[in-house]
mmCIF file of C-alpha atoms in Angstrom:
data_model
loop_
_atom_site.group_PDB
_atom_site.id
_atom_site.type_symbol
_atom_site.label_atom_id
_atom_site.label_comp_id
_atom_site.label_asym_id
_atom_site.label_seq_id
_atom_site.Cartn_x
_atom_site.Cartn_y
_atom_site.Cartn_z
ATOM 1 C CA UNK A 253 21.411 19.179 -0.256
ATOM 2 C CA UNK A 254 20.801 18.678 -3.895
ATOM 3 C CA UNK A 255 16.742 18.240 -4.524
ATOM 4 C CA UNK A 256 17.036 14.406 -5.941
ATOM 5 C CA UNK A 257 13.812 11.958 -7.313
ATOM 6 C CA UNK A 258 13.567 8.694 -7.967
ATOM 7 C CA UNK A 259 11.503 6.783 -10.307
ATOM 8 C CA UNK A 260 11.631 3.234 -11.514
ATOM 9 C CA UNK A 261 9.578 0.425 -13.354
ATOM 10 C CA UNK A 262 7.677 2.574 -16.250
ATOM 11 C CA UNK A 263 7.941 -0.094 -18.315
ATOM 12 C CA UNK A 264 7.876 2.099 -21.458
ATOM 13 C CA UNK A 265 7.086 0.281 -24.537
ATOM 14 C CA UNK A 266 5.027 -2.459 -23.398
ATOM 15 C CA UNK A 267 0.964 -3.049 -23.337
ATOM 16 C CA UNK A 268 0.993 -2.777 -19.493
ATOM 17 C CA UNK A 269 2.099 -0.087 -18.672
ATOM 18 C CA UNK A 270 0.204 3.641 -18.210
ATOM 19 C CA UNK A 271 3.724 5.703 -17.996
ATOM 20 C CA UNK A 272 2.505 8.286 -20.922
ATOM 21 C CA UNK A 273 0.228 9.126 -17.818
ATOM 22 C CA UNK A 274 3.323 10.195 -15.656
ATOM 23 C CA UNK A 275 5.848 11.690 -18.460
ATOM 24 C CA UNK A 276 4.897 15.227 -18.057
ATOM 25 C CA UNK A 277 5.240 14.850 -14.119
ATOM 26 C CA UNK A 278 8.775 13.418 -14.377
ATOM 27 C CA UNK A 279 9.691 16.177 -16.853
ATOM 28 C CA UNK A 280 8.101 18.988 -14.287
ATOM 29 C CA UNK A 281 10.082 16.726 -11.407
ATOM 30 C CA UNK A 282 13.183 17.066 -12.987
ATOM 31 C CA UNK A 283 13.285 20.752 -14.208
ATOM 32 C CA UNK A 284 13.179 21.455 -11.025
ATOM 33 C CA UNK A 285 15.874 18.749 -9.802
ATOM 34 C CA UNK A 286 19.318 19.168 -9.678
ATOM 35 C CA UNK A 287 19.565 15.147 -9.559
ATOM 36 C CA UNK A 288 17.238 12.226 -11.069
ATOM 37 C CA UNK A 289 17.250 8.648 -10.496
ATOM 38 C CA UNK A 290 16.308 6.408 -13.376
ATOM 39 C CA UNK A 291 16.206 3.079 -11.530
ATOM 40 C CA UNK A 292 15.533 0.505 -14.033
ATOM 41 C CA UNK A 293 12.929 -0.950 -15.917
ATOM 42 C CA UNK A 294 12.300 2.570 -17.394
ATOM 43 C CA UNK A 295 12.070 0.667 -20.373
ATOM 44 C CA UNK A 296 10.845 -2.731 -20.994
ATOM 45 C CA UNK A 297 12.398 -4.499 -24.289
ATOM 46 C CA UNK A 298 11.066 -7.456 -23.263
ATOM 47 C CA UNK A 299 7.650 -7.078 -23.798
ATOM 48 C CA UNK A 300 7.883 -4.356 -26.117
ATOM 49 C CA UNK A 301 5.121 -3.744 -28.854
ATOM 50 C CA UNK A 302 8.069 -2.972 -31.596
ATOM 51 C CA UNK A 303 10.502 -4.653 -32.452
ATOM 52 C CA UNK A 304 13.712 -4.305 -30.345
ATOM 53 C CA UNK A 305 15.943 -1.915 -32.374
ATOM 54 C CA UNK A 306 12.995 0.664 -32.697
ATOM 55 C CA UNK A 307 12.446 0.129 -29.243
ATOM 56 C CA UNK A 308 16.000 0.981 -28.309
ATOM 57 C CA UNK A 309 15.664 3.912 -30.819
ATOM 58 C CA UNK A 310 12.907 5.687 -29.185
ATOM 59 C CA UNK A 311 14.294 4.815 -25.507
ATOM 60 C CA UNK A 312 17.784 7.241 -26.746
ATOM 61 C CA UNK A 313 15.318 9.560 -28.175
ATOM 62 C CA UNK A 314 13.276 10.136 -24.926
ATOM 63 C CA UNK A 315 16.776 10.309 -22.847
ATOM 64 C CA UNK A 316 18.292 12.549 -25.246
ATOM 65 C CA UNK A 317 15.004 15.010 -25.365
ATOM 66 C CA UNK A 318 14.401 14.515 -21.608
ATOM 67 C CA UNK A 319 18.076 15.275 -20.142
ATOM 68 C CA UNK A 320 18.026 18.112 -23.212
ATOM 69 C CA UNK A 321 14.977 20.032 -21.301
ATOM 70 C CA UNK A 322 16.439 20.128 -17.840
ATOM 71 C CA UNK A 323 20.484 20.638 -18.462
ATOM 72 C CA UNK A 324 20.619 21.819 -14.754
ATOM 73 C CA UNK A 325 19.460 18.710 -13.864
ATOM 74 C CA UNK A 326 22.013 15.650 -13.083
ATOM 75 C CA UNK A 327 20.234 12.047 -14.437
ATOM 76 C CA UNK A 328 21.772 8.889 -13.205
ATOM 77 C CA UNK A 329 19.858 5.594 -15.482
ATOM 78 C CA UNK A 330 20.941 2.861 -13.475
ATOM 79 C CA UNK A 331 19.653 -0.083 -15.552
ATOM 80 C CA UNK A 332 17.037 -2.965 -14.304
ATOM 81 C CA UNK A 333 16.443 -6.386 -15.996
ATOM 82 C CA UNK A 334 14.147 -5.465 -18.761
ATOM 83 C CA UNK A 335 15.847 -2.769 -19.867
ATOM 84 C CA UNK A 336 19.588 -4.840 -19.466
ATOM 85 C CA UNK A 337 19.915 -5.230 -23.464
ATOM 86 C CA UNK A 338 23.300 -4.901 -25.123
ATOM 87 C CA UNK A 339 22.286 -2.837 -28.021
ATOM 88 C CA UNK A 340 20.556 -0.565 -25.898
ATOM 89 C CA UNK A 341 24.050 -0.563 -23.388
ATOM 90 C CA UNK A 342 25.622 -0.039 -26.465
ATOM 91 C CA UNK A 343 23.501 3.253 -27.739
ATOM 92 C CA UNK A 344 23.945 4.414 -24.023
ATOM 93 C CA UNK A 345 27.542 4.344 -23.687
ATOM 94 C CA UNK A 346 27.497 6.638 -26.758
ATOM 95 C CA UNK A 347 24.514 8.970 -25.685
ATOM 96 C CA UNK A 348 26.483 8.851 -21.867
ATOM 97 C CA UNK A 349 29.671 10.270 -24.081
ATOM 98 C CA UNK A 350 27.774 13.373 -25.722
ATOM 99 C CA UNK A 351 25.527 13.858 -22.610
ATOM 100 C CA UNK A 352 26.979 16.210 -20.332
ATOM 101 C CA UNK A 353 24.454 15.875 -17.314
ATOM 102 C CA UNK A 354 23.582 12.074 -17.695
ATOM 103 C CA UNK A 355 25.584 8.900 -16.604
ATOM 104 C CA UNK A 356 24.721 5.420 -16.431
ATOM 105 C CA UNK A 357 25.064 2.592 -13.878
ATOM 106 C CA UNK A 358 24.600 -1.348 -14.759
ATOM 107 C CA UNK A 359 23.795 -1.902 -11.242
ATOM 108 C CA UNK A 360 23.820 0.820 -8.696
ATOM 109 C CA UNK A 361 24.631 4.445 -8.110
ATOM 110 C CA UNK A 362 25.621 5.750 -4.891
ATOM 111 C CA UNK A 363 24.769 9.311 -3.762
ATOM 112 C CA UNK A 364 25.870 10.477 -0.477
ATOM 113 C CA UNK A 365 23.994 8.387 2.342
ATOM 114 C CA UNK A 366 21.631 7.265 -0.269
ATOM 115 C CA UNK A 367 21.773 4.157 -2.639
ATOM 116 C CA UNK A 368 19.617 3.507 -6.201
ATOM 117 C CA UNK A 369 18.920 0.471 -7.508
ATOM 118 C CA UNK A 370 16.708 -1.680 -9.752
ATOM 119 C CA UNK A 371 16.231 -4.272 -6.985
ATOM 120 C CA UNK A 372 16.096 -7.897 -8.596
ATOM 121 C CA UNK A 373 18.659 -8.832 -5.929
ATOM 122 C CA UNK A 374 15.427 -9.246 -4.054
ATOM 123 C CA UNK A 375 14.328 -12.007 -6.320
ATOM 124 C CA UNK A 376 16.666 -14.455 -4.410
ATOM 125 C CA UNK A 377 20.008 -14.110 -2.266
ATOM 126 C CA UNK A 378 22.379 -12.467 -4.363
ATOM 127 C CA UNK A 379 26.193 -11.014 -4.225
ATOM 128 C CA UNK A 380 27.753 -9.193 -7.580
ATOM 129 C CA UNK A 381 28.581 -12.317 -8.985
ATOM 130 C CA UNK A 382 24.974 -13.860 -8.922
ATOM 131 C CA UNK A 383 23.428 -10.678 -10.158
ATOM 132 C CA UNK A 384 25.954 -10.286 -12.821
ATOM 133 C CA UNK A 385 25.046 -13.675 -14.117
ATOM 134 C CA UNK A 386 21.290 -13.387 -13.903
ATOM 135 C CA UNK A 387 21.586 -9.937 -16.287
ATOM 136 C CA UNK A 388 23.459 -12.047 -18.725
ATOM 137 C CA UNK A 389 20.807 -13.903 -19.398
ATOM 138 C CA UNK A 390 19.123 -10.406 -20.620
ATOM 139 C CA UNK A 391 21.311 -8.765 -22.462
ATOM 140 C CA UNK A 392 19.780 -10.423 -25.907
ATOM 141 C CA UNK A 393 16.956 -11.736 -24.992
ATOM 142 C CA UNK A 394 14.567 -12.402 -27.631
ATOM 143 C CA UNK A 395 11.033 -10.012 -27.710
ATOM 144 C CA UNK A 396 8.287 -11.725 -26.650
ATOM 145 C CA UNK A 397 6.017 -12.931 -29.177
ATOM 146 C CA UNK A 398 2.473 -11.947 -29.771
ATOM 147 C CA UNK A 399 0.905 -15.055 -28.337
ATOM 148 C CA UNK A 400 2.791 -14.566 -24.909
ATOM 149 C CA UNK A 401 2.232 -10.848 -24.854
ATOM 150 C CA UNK A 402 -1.700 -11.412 -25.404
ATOM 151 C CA UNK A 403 -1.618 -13.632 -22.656
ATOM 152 C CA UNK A 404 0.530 -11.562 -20.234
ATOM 153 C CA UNK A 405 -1.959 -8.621 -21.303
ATOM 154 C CA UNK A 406 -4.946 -10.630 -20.479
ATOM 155 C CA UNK A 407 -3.464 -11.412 -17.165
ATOM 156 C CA UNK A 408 -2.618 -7.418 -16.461
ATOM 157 C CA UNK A 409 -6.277 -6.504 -17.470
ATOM 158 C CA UNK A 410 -7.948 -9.200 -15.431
ATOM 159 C CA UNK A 411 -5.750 -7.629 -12.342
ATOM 160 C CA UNK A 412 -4.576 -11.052 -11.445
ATOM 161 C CA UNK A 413 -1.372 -9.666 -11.236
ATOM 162 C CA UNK A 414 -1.914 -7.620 -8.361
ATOM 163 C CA UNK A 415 -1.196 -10.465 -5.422
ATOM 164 C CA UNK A 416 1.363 -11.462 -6.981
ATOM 165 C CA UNK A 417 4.478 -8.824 -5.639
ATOM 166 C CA UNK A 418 2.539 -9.113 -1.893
ATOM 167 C CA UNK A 419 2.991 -12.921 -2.173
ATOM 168 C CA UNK A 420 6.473 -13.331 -3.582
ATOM 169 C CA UNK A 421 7.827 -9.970 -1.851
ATOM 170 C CA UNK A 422 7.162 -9.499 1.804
ATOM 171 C CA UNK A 423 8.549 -6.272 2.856
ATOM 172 C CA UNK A 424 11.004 -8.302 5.055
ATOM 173 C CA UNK A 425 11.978 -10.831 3.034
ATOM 174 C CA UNK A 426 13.062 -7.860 -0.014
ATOM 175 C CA UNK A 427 14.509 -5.756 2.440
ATOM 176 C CA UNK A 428 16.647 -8.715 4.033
ATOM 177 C CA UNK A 429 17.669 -9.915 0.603
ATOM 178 C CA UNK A 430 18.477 -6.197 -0.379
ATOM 179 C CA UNK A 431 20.263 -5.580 2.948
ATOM 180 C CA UNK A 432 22.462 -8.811 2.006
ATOM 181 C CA UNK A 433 23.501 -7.697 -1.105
ATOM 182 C CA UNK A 434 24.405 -4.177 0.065
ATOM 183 C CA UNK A 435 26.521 -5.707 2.881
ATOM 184 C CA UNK A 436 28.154 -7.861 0.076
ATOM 185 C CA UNK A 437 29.075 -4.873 -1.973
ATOM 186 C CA UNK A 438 30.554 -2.771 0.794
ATOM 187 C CA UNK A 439 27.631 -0.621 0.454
ATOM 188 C CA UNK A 440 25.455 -1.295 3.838
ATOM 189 C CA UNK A 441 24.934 0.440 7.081
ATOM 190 C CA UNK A 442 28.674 -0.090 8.152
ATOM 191 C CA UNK A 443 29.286 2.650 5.061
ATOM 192 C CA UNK A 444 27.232 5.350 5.735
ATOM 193 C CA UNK A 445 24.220 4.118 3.729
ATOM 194 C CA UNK A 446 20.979 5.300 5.409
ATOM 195 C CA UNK A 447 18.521 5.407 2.671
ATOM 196 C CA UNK A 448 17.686 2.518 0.204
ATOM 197 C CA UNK A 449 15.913 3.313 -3.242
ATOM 198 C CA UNK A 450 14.401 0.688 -5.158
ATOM 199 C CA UNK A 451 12.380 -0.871 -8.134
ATOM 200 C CA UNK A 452 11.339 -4.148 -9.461
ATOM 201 C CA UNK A 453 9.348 -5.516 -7.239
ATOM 202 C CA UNK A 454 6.056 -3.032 -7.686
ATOM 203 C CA UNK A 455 5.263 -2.134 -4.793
ATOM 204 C CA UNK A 456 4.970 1.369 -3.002
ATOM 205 C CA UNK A 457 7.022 1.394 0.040
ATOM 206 C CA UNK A 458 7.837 4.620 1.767
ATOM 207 C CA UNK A 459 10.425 4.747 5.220
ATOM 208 C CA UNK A 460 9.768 1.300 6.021
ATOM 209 C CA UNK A 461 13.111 0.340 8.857
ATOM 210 C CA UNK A 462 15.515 -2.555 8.727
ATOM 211 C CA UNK A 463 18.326 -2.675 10.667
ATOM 212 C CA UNK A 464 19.802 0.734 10.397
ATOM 213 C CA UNK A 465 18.180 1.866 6.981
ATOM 214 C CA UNK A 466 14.833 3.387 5.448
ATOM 215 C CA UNK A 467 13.776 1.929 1.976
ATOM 216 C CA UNK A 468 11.453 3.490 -0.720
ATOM 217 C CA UNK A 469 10.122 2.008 -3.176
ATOM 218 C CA UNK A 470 7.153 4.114 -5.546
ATOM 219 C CA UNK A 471 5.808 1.220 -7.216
ATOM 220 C CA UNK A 472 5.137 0.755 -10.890
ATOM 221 C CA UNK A 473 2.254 2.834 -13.438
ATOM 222 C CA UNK A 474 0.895 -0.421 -14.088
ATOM 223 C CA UNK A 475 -2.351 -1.323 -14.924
ATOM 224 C CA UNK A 476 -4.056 -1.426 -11.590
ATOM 225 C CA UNK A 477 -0.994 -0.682 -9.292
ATOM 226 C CA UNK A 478 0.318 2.227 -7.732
ATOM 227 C CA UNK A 479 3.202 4.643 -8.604
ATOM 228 C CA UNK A 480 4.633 7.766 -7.121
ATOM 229 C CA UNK A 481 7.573 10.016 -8.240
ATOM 230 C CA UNK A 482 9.806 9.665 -4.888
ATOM 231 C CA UNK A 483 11.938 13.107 -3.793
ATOM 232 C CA UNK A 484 14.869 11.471 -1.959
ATOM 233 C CA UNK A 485 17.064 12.329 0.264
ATOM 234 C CA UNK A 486 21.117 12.369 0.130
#
């Protein structure tokens, strides 16, 4: 069985997030991987402190140098909300193209038993159509100006974030919604699916049972909230 990790929601690029913290891990992970799992949000245009282009420029850069320093290592970047931006789809179709060991998913990859992906399905009862819809409202989404990014930033060093993904995501309620989608894609229990990797909603979750399947989640390096590099299983 290929050795496989999983990481999601570093939110690179934006005030929030404490990823620099966790870049030499993931490098050490995945010289030693034969697979990684990028799952989403790796990048956050959104609330990015440059402006969007540059943003997107550095985000190739850091894939490029990354899947450059492990080329025994397979990366899949399966791509969340934040970073769902057409000019950065565009620059990875392109990098995809010259990159022998890295390919890219809009929504999910599927590996064996195992599924990745970004997990804003769980922000309401989704099928492919609904989730395609709520990504187009991404894909050129305006930067967030100063004003709103001071305020989210006051809000992320204040910690009164940190309720928030136990009050709108219960484990059951994001598993069921996950489970739902899955099942509408072909991709549940039925298929051989046993093991559910996800992002988005920032919370650690490790082996945690639903009807048939084990989800993971490692959480987010966010300012006050937990994160873990996840070895998976296929």
């Amino acid at each position: 069985m290929p050795k496989t990790y999983f990481v999601s929601d570093l939110h690179l690029f934006a005030n929030r997030s404490n990823a620099h913290r966790h870049l030499d891990a993931i490098a050490r992970a995945a010289s030693h991987a034969e697979v990684f799992v990028l799952g989403g949000d790796i990048f956050d245009f959104r609330w990015a402190r440059l402006p969007t282009l540059k943003a997107v420029g550095r985000a190739v850069q850091w894939l490029s140098e990354l899947t450059a320093s492990c080329p025994g290592c397979h990366f899949h970047m399966v791509l969340g909300n934040h970073d769902y931006h057409q000019a950065f789809i565009d620059r990875l179709m392109t990098l995809q193209s010259q990159t022998t060991n890295l390919s890219w998913h809009r929504y999910y990859v599927r590996l064996g038993g195992s599924i990745f992906l970004h997990g804003d399905v769980a922000d309401k009862e989704m099928d492919a159509r609904t989730l395609a819809a709520a990504r187009e409202e991404w894909l050129d989404a305006r930067r967030g100006g100063p004003l709103l990014s001071a305020l989210y930033d006051v809000v992320i060093l204040t910690r009164l974030h940190k309720p928030v993904p136990h009050l709108v995501f219960s484990k059951r309620i994001v598993v069921r919604r996950i489970l739902k989608y899955l099942e509408s894609i072909g991709q549940g229990p039925a298929s051989g699916v046993r093991n559910v990797y996800f992002g988005h909603t920032h919370t650690k979750l490790s082996n945690y049972h639903y009807r048939g399947l084990r989800f993971h989640n490692g959480g987010a390096p966010i300012k006050g909230l937990k994160f873990r590099i996840i070895e998976a299983e296929q």
